[in-house]
Amino acid sequence: MTGDREQFQDAPIGVFDSGVGGLTVAREIMRQIPNEKIVYFGDTARVPYGSKSRDTVTRYSRQIVRFLQAQKVKAIVVACNTASAYALDELEREIDIPILGVVKPGAKVAAESTGNGKIGVIGTEGTINSRIYATYIKQIDEGIEVIGKACPLLVPLVEEGLLKDPVTDEIAMRYLSELKDLDIDTLILGCTHYPLIRSTIGRIMGERVTLVNPAYETARELKELLKAEGLLNQKEMGLGENKYRFFVSDSAEKFKQFATSILKYGILSAKIVNIEDY
Ligand code: DGL
């Protein structure tokens, strides 16, 4: 094996989201491929993406990809459904390293999981209006019915850390009551912020509805992709100083506290990046 290849295998994976939601995907990557380094970027200055236009989300995503490439990542995970829905196809054409979104893996698991052929999807306005989940699911099985519901207020509630709060329960109940009456047996958590309030959503939907978190399948597909491309890190990696690095566009301290609570270990730092420079 050449030194170059080894160096490339040792490079980090870039993961990005509009804020803290993508940490649910990063956490899954850390679990399933523990030898990989990660550079995480949370666009905390410009969150939420869900109510912004395709052009804006694509411009933001492009800047973040440029930043991650400057960090010499070997692959990128778009850990945001809205950016996956709006920008992934263009980004894929523009860069020459592997890039993976969360929507396709989530759609695949949901199609496999449904018994009655009725799947609900909750997400941002952008993700739901794009009908991207329905498009992918119908490529797998034309007969499956996909019912989308935008839940825009859930992202700010999560970003504020109101994960177990009566206000979040009340808002989630309002959004989900419509879906409860439609006999779905599978519900896709189509926004990377939502797994953080999974227990609330599960309680409201009841035991008969399977909740799909696309993060698990995304990490699994990432592992397969790295393996196929000969890019898996071969070295054993402990939790050293440079293994996981975090960058944000604003409010680094708040992000640091949040990340520490989700990842269950103290993150050393979150550095602010002026993302408009990229
Ligand atoms: N977590 C993101 C998603 O998966 C975006 C939330 C937002 O910024 O609106 O869609």
JSON list of N, CA and C in Angstrom, two decimals, residues 1-10 230-231 234-235:
[
{"chain": "A", "resi": 1, "resn": "MET", "atom": "N", "xyz": [0.83, -1.20, 0.00]},
{"chain": "A", "resi": 1, "resn": "MET", "atom": "CA", "xyz": [0.00, 0.00, 0.00]},
{"chain": "A", "resi": 1, "resn": "MET", "atom": "C", "xyz": [0.87, 1.26, 0.00]},
{"chain": "A", "resi": 2, "resn": "THR", "atom": "N", "xyz": [0.56, 2.19, -0.85]},
{"chain": "A", "resi": 2, "resn": "THR", "atom": "CA", "xyz": [1.39, 3.39, -0.93]},
{"chain": "A", "resi": 2, "resn": "THR", "atom": "C", "xyz": [1.13, 4.29, 0.26]},
{"chain": "A", "resi": 3, "resn": "GLY", "atom": "N", "xyz": [2.10, 5.14, 0.58]},
{"chain": "A", "resi": 3, "resn": "GLY", "atom": "CA", "xyz": [1.95, 6.10, 1.66]},
{"chain": "A", "resi": 3, "resn": "GLY", "atom": "C", "xyz": [0.78, 7.03, 1.41]},
{"chain": "A", "resi": 4, "resn": "ASP", "atom": "N", "xyz": [0.59, 7.39, 0.14]},
{"chain": "A", "resi": 4, "resn": "ASP", "atom": "CA", "xyz": [-0.51, 8.29, -0.23]},
{"chain": "A", "resi": 4, "resn": "ASP", "atom": "C", "xyz": [-1.86, 7.73, 0.14]},
{"chain": "A", "resi": 5, "resn": "ARG", "atom": "N", "xyz": [-2.02, 6.44, -0.17]},
{"chain": "A", "resi": 5, "resn": "ARG", "atom": "CA", "xyz": [-3.30, 5.79, 0.09]},
{"chain": "A", "resi": 5, "resn": "ARG", "atom": "C", "xyz": [-3.58, 5.76, 1.59]},
{"chain": "A", "resi": 6, "resn": "GLU", "atom": "N", "xyz": [-2.52, 5.40, 2.33]},
{"chain": "A", "resi": 6, "resn": "GLU", "atom": "CA", "xyz": [-2.66, 5.34, 3.78]},
{"chain": "A", "resi": 6, "resn": "GLU", "atom": "C", "xyz": [-3.07, 6.69, 4.35]},
{"chain": "A", "resi": 7, "resn": "GLN", "atom": "N", "xyz": [-2.45, 7.73, 3.79]},
{"chain": "A", "resi": 7, "resn": "GLN", "atom": "CA", "xyz": [-2.75, 9.09, 4.24]},
{"chain": "A", "resi": 7, "resn": "GLN", "atom": "C", "xyz": [-4.20, 9.43, 3.94]},
{"chain": "A", "resi": 8, "resn": "PHE", "atom": "N", "xyz": [-4.68, 8.99, 2.79]},
{"chain": "A", "resi": 8, "resn": "PHE", "atom": "CA", "xyz": [-6.04, 9.27, 2.39]},
{"chain": "A", "resi": 8, "resn": "PHE", "atom": "C", "xyz": [-7.04, 8.51, 3.28]},
{"chain": "A", "resi": 9, "resn": "GLN", "atom": "N", "xyz": [-6.69, 7.26, 3.60]},
{"chain": "A", "resi": 9, "resn": "GLN", "atom": "CA", "xyz": [-7.56, 6.46, 4.49]},
{"chain": "A", "resi": 9, "resn": "GLN", "atom": "C", "xyz": [-7.66, 7.10, 5.86]},
{"chain": "A", "resi": 10, "resn": "ASP", "atom": "N", "xyz": [-6.57, 7.72, 6.26]},
{"chain": "A", "resi": 10, "resn": "ASP", "atom": "CA", "xyz": [-6.49, 8.32, 7.58]},
{"chain": "A", "resi": 10, "resn": "ASP", "atom": "C", "xyz": [-7.23, 9.67, 7.67]},
{"chain": "A", "resi": 230, "resn": "GLY", "atom": "N", "xyz": [-12.00, 1.43, -0.85]},
{"chain": "A", "resi": 230, "resn": "GLY", "atom": "CA", "xyz": [-10.70, 1.24, -0.21]},
{"chain": "A", "resi": 230, "resn": "GLY", "atom": "C", "xyz": [-10.31, 2.39, 0.69]},
{"chain": "A", "resi": 231, "resn": "LEU", "atom": "N", "xyz": [-11.32, 3.03, 1.28]},
{"chain": "A", "resi": 231, "resn": "LEU", "atom": "CA", "xyz": [-11.06, 4.25, 2.07]},
{"chain": "A", "resi": 231, "resn": "LEU", "atom": "C", "xyz": [-11.22, 4.08, 3.58]},
{"chain": "A", "resi": 234, "resn": "GLN", "atom": "N", "xyz": [-7.60, 2.04, 8.47]},
{"chain": "A", "resi": 234, "resn": "GLN", "atom": "CA", "xyz": [-7.13, 0.74, 8.96]},
{"chain": "A", "resi": 234, "resn": "GLN", "atom": "C", "xyz": [-6.55, 0.83, 10.37]},
{"chain": "A", "resi": 235, "resn": "LYS", "atom": "N", "xyz": [-6.30, 2.07, 10.81]},
{"chain": "A", "resi": 235, "resn": "LYS", "atom": "CA", "xyz": [-5.64, 2.21, 12.12]},
{"chain": "A", "resi": 235, "resn": "LYS", "atom": "C", "xyz": [-6.66, 2.22, 13.24]}
]
